[in-house]
């Protein structure tokens, strides 16, 4: 048993001869908001996708609320695989490229998985969808088609779709990177609401300002490894390793220091 809400133990992942994750371990408490930063190709996405087993690691274990989400060593029966799928469904995932169904209108995007996967009745699913769409500021768009939404609206819809499944952990992979700068704030304000509600979140981001304001911890990765982690203040203002110093210098955030 573990007292941690989420526990990543010794995760390894290679693609051909590239080591994307090299012995990554991380403990996350309930309600913690963790931002993952690091240069392109350092393994941030792979780590996030390993947490819900979307990309199963070659070695290592993931535990959620004391339950094994996946272990590369286990051979599963169908029943065990089903139980694991239920566990993985508790983790909502939001991608850089807004993951919405183009053939369904806004309301249906948030209703459909509730009815099909969570087996909720339509009325219940609709009322939940309307409530969540209101929370992400899309009430006026419920009848709209995704193609007619801005990038920021699409991303808020993707977040709403995820939230409708009652996740206990949200995994967000560069949720604002594909957005025009003027649309970033509206998505960050939805994320801020989730922070305020106490949602446990792992967020891959380049938004260091947001991370420093709302993160409990920042994890800096390089070369598939966690190089440094700690409170934003410490990571951004007093980096210990040359690798983190260089990364921050490249991002030109010297103004945050001192
Ligand atoms: P980041 O999110 O930090 O940019 P990734 O986790 O996407 O990094 O990638 C880590 C490394 O693994 C990179 O070298 C990338 O090219 C490689 N990689 C990631 N996914 C795949 C894949 N499906 N097939 C082959 N190589 C991959």
GROMACS .gro file of N, CA, C and O in nm, residues 32-102:
model
  284
   32UNK      N    1  -0.252   1.788  -0.573
   32UNK     CA    2  -0.129   1.854  -0.617
   32UNK      C    3  -0.136   1.892  -0.765
   32UNK      O    4  -0.192   1.816  -0.845
   33UNK      N    5  -0.079   2.006  -0.798
   33UNK     CA    6  -0.071   2.049  -0.938
   33UNK      C    7   0.076   2.054  -0.977
   33UNK      O    8   0.155   2.130  -0.919
   34UNK      N    9   0.111   1.967  -1.072
   34UNK     CA   10   0.252   1.954  -1.109
   34UNK      C   11   0.271   1.992  -1.255
   34UNK      O   12   0.200   1.940  -1.343
   35UNK      N   13   0.361   2.084  -1.278
   35UNK     CA   14   0.392   2.123  -1.416
   35UNK      C   15   0.523   2.055  -1.456
   35UNK      O   16   0.620   2.054  -1.380
   36UNK      N   17   0.521   1.997  -1.576
   36UNK     CA   18   0.640   1.927  -1.626
   36UNK      C   19   0.699   2.012  -1.739
   36UNK      O   20   0.630   2.045  -1.836
   37UNK      N   21   0.826   2.048  -1.721
   37UNK     CA   22   0.892   2.131  -1.821
   37UNK      C   23   1.019   2.060  -1.870
   37UNK      O   24   1.065   1.964  -1.806
   38UNK      N   25   1.073   2.109  -1.980
   38UNK     CA   26   1.197   2.051  -2.031
   38UNK      C   27   1.204   2.070  -2.182
   38UNK      O   28   1.102   2.099  -2.246
   39UNK      N   29   1.325   2.054  -2.239
   39UNK     CA   30   1.340   2.077  -2.383
   39UNK      C   31   1.260   1.979  -2.467
   39UNK      O   32   1.223   1.870  -2.419
   40UNK      N   33   1.234   2.016  -2.590
   40UNK     CA   34   1.159   1.931  -2.682
   40UNK      C   35   1.230   1.795  -2.696
   40UNK      O   36   1.352   1.789  -2.706
   41UNK      N   37   1.151   1.690  -2.691
   41UNK     CA   38   1.207   1.555  -2.708
   41UNK      C   39   1.264   1.494  -2.582
   41UNK      O   40   1.321   1.385  -2.585
   42UNK      N   41   1.245   1.559  -2.466
   42UNK     CA   42   1.306   1.507  -2.342
   42UNK      C   43   1.221   1.400  -2.274
   42UNK      O   44   1.264   1.343  -2.174
   43UNK      N   45   1.102   1.373  -2.326
   43UNK     CA   46   1.021   1.264  -2.269
   43UNK      C   47   0.897   1.308  -2.194
   43UNK      O   48   0.828   1.225  -2.133
   44UNK      N   49   0.863   1.438  -2.199
   44UNK     CA   50   0.748   1.489  -2.122
   44UNK      C   51   0.617   1.420  -2.163
   44UNK      O   52   0.542   1.372  -2.079
   45UNK      N   53   0.593   1.419  -2.295
   45UNK     CA   54   0.469   1.356  -2.346
   45UNK      C   55   0.465   1.208  -2.314
   45UNK      O   56   0.361   1.155  -2.274
   46UNK      N   57   0.579   1.144  -2.332
   46UNK     CA   58   0.585   1.000  -2.307
   46UNK      C   59   0.553   0.972  -2.161
   46UNK      O   60   0.481   0.876  -2.128
   47UNK      N   61   0.603   1.057  -2.072
   47UNK     CA   62   0.576   1.037  -1.929
   47UNK      C   63   0.426   1.049  -1.902
   47UNK      O   64   0.366   0.963  -1.836
   48UNK      N   65   0.366   1.154  -1.957
   48UNK     CA   66   0.223   1.175  -1.934
   48UNK      C   67   0.141   1.057  -1.987
   48UNK      O   68   0.049   1.009  -1.923
   49UNK      N   69   0.180   1.009  -2.105
   49UNK     CA   70   0.107   0.900  -2.168
   49UNK      C   71   0.134   0.766  -2.101
   49UNK      O   72   0.059   0.671  -2.120
   50UNK      N   73   0.244   0.760  -2.025
   50UNK     CA   74   0.272   0.637  -1.950
   50UNK      C   75   0.184   0.630  -1.825
   50UNK      O   76   0.149   0.522  -1.780
   51UNK      N   77   0.147   0.748  -1.773
   51UNK     CA   78   0.071   0.751  -1.648
   51UNK      C   79  -0.062   0.677  -1.665
   51UNK      O   80  -0.101   0.597  -1.580
   52UNK      N   81  -0.132   0.701  -1.776
   52UNK     CA   82  -0.260   0.630  -1.796
   52UNK      C   83  -0.245   0.511  -1.892
   52UNK      O   84  -0.344   0.460  -1.943
   53UNK      N   85  -0.120   0.472  -1.914
   53UNK     CA   86  -0.090   0.352  -1.992
   53UNK      C   87  -0.128   0.364  -2.139
   53UNK      O   88  -0.142   0.266  -2.209
   54UNK      N   89  -0.146   0.488  -2.186
   54UNK     CA   90  -0.172   0.509  -2.328
   54UNK      C   91  -0.048   0.466  -2.406
   54UNK      O   92  -0.057   0.410  -2.515
   55UNK      N   93   0.068   0.497  -2.349
   55UNK     CA   94   0.195   0.444  -2.400
   55UNK      C   95   0.253   0.358  -2.287
   55UNK      O   96   0.315   0.411  -2.194
   56UNK      N   97   0.230   0.228  -2.292
   56UNK     CA   98   0.278   0.145  -2.181
   56UNK      C   99   0.430   0.149  -2.172
   56UNK      O  100   0.498   0.132  -2.273
   57UNK      N  101   0.484   0.178  -2.054
   57UNK     CA  102   0.630   0.177  -2.040
   57UNK      C  103   0.685   0.034  -2.053
   57UNK      O  104   0.612  -0.062  -2.035
   58UNK      N  105   0.815   0.024  -2.086
   58UNK     CA  106   0.878  -0.108  -2.096
   58UNK      C  107   0.902  -0.169  -1.958
   58UNK      O  108   0.901  -0.290  -1.942
   59UNK      N  109   0.929  -0.080  -1.863
   59UNK     CA  110   0.955  -0.126  -1.726
   59UNK      C  111   0.893  -0.026  -1.631
   59UNK      O  112   0.884   0.094  -1.663
   60UNK      N  113   0.855  -0.073  -1.513
   60UNK     CA  114   0.807   0.019  -1.411
   60UNK      C  115   0.660  -0.003  -1.380
   60UNK      O  116   0.592  -0.083  -1.443
   61UNK      N  117   0.615   0.071  -1.281
   61UNK     CA  118   0.477   0.057  -1.234
   61UNK      C  119   0.414   0.194  -1.212
   61UNK      O  120   0.483   0.290  -1.177
   62UNK      N  121   0.282   0.199  -1.230
   62UNK     CA  122   0.205   0.319  -1.196
   62UNK      C  123   0.096   0.276  -1.099
   62UNK      O  124   0.026   0.178  -1.123
   63UNK      N  125   0.085   0.350  -0.990
   63UNK     CA  126  -0.019   0.322  -0.889
   63UNK      C  127  -0.107   0.445  -0.873
   63UNK      O  128  -0.057   0.557  -0.863
   64UNK      N  129  -0.238   0.422  -0.869
   64UNK     CA  130  -0.334   0.532  -0.846
   64UNK      C  131  -0.420   0.492  -0.727
   64UNK      O  132  -0.485   0.385  -0.730
   65UNK      N  133  -0.423   0.576  -0.627
   65UNK     CA  134  -0.497   0.548  -0.502
   65UNK      C  135  -0.470   0.407  -0.451
   65UNK      O  136  -0.563   0.335  -0.412
   66UNK      N  137  -0.347   0.365  -0.455
   66UNK     CA  138  -0.312   0.234  -0.402
   66UNK      C  139  -0.344   0.118  -0.494
   66UNK      O  140  -0.326   0.002  -0.455
   67UNK      N  141  -0.394   0.147  -0.615
   67UNK     CA  142  -0.424   0.039  -0.711
   67UNK      C  143  -0.324   0.042  -0.826
   67UNK      O  144  -0.289   0.150  -0.876
   68UNK      N  145  -0.284  -0.076  -0.867
   68UNK     CA  146  -0.188  -0.085  -0.977
   68UNK      C  147  -0.258  -0.053  -1.109
   68UNK      O  148  -0.351  -0.122  -1.150
   69UNK      N  149  -0.215   0.057  -1.173
   69UNK     CA  150  -0.272   0.096  -1.303
   69UNK      C  151  -0.213   0.008  -1.413
   69UNK      O  152  -0.280  -0.027  -1.510
   70UNK      N  153  -0.088  -0.024  -1.397
   70UNK     CA  154  -0.025  -0.108  -1.497
   70UNK      C  155   0.113  -0.147  -1.452
   70UNK      O  156   0.182  -0.072  -1.383
   71UNK      N  157   0.152  -0.264  -1.489
   71UNK     CA  158   0.288  -0.309  -1.464
   71UNK      C  159   0.332  -0.384  -1.587
   71UNK      O  160   0.261  -0.471  -1.637
   72UNK      N  161   0.447  -0.345  -1.637
   72UNK     CA  162   0.495  -0.406  -1.762
   72UNK      C  163   0.522  -0.555  -1.743
   72UNK      O  164   0.524  -0.631  -1.838
   73UNK      N  165   0.537  -0.596  -1.617
   73UNK     CA  166   0.572  -0.736  -1.594
   73UNK      C  167   0.450  -0.828  -1.592
   73UNK      O  168   0.463  -0.949  -1.604
   74UNK      N  169   0.329  -0.769  -1.579
   74UNK     CA  170   0.214  -0.856  -1.558
   74UNK      C  171   0.151  -0.907  -1.687
   74UNK      O  172   0.139  -0.835  -1.785
   75UNK      N  173   0.114  -1.033  -1.685
   75UNK     CA  174   0.033  -1.091  -1.793
   75UNK      C  175  -0.111  -1.089  -1.742
   75UNK      O  176  -0.142  -1.145  -1.638
   76UNK      N  177  -0.200  -1.022  -1.816
   76UNK     CA  178  -0.333  -0.997  -1.761
   76UNK      C  179  -0.439  -1.092  -1.815
   76UNK      O  180  -0.438  -1.129  -1.932
   77UNK      N  181  -0.532  -1.127  -1.727
   77UNK     CA  182  -0.653  -1.195  -1.774
   77UNK      C  183  -0.746  -1.086  -1.828
   77UNK      O  184  -0.726  -0.966  -1.801
   78UNK      N  185  -0.851  -1.128  -1.899
   78UNK     CA  186  -0.946  -1.030  -1.954
   78UNK      C  187  -1.012  -0.951  -1.841
   78UNK      O  188  -1.028  -0.829  -1.849
   79UNK      N  189  -1.043  -1.020  -1.733
   79UNK     CA  190  -1.107  -0.954  -1.619
   79UNK      C  191  -1.014  -0.847  -1.559
   79UNK      O  192  -1.055  -0.734  -1.530
   80UNK      N  193  -0.888  -0.884  -1.544
   80UNK     CA  194  -0.791  -0.789  -1.488
   80UNK      C  195  -0.774  -0.669  -1.582
   80UNK      O  196  -0.767  -0.554  -1.538
   81UNK      N  197  -0.769  -0.697  -1.712
   81UNK     CA  198  -0.753  -0.590  -1.810
   81UNK      C  199  -0.871  -0.493  -1.802
   81UNK      O  200  -0.855  -0.371  -1.814
   82UNK      N  201  -0.991  -0.548  -1.780
   82UNK     CA  202  -1.111  -0.463  -1.770
   82UNK      C  203  -1.103  -0.373  -1.646
   82UNK      O  204  -1.135  -0.254  -1.652
   83UNK      N  205  -1.058  -0.431  -1.537
   83UNK     CA  206  -1.043  -0.353  -1.414
   83UNK      C  207  -0.943  -0.239  -1.434
   83UNK      O  208  -0.964  -0.127  -1.390
   84UNK      N  209  -0.834  -0.270  -1.504
   84UNK     CA  210  -0.733  -0.168  -1.529
   84UNK      C  211  -0.789  -0.058  -1.619
   84UNK      O  212  -0.762   0.060  -1.599
   85UNK      N  213  -0.869  -0.098  -1.718
   85UNK     CA  214  -0.930   0.003  -1.805
   85UNK      C  215  -1.019   0.097  -1.726
   85UNK      O  216  -1.022   0.218  -1.751
   86UNK      N  217  -1.093   0.042  -1.628
   86UNK     CA  218  -1.177   0.127  -1.543
   86UNK      C  219  -1.092   0.227  -1.465
   86UNK      O  220  -1.129   0.344  -1.449
   87UNK      N  221  -0.978   0.180  -1.419
   87UNK     CA  222  -0.888   0.265  -1.342
   87UNK      C  223  -0.830   0.376  -1.432
   87UNK      O  224  -0.824   0.493  -1.394
   88UNK      N  225  -0.791   0.335  -1.551
   88UNK     CA  226  -0.731   0.433  -1.644
   88UNK      C  227  -0.835   0.537  -1.687
   88UNK      O  228  -0.800   0.652  -1.716
   89UNK      N  229  -0.962   0.496  -1.689
   89UNK     CA  230  -1.068   0.590  -1.729
   89UNK      C  231  -1.088   0.701  -1.625
   89UNK      O  232  -1.154   0.801  -1.652
   90UNK      N  233  -1.030   0.681  -1.506
   90UNK     CA  234  -1.041   0.787  -1.404
   90UNK      C  235  -0.944   0.901  -1.431
   90UNK      O  236  -0.939   0.998  -1.358
   91UNK      N  237  -0.859   0.881  -1.533
   91UNK     CA  238  -0.760   0.984  -1.566
   91UNK      C  239  -0.800   1.052  -1.696
   91UNK      O  240  -0.801   0.989  -1.801
   92UNK      N  241  -0.837   1.179  -1.686
   92UNK     CA  242  -0.876   1.254  -1.807
   92UNK      C  243  -0.751   1.303  -1.877
   92UNK      O  244  -0.653   1.341  -1.812
   93UNK      N  245  -0.755   1.302  -2.010
   93UNK     CA  246  -0.638   1.349  -2.082
   93UNK      C  247  -0.677   1.457  -2.183
   93UNK      O  248  -0.776   1.442  -2.255
   94UNK      N  249  -0.598   1.562  -2.186
   94UNK     CA  250  -0.621   1.671  -2.281
   94UNK      C  251  -0.493   1.690  -2.362
   94UNK      O  252  -0.384   1.699  -2.306
   95UNK      N  253  -0.508   1.693  -2.493
   95UNK     CA  254  -0.393   1.698  -2.582
   95UNK      C  255  -0.374   1.839  -2.639
   95UNK      O  256  -0.464   1.922  -2.637
   96UNK      N  257  -0.255   1.860  -2.695
   96UNK     CA  258  -0.224   1.989  -2.758
   96UNK      C  259  -0.323   2.018  -2.871
   96UNK      O  260  -0.376   2.127  -2.883
   97UNK      N  261  -0.340   1.916  -2.956
   97UNK     CA  262  -0.437   1.930  -3.066
   97UNK      C  263  -0.573   1.889  -3.012
   97UNK      O  264  -0.594   1.774  -2.979
   98UNK      N  265  -0.662   1.985  -3.005
   98UNK     CA  266  -0.791   1.970  -2.938
   98UNK      C  267  -0.861   1.842  -2.983
   98UNK      O  268  -0.895   1.827  -3.099
   99UNK      N  269  -0.884   1.756  -2.887
   99UNK     CA  270  -0.938   1.624  -2.918
   99UNK      C  271  -1.090   1.626  -2.902
   99UNK      O  272  -1.143   1.593  -2.797
  100UNK      N  273  -1.157   1.669  -3.009
  100UNK     CA  274  -1.304   1.671  -3.006
  100UNK      C  275  -1.356   1.594  -3.126
  100UNK      O  276  -1.284   1.570  -3.222
  101UNK      N  277  -1.484   1.551  -3.118
  101UNK     CA  278  -1.542   1.478  -3.231
  101UNK      C  279  -1.604   1.577  -3.329
  101UNK      O  280  -1.703   1.646  -3.295
  102UNK      N  281  -1.548   1.588  -3.451
  102UNK     CA  282  -1.596   1.690  -3.545
  102UNK      C  283  -1.738   1.664  -3.596
  102UNK      O  284  -1.807   1.756  -3.637
   0.00000   0.00000   0.00000
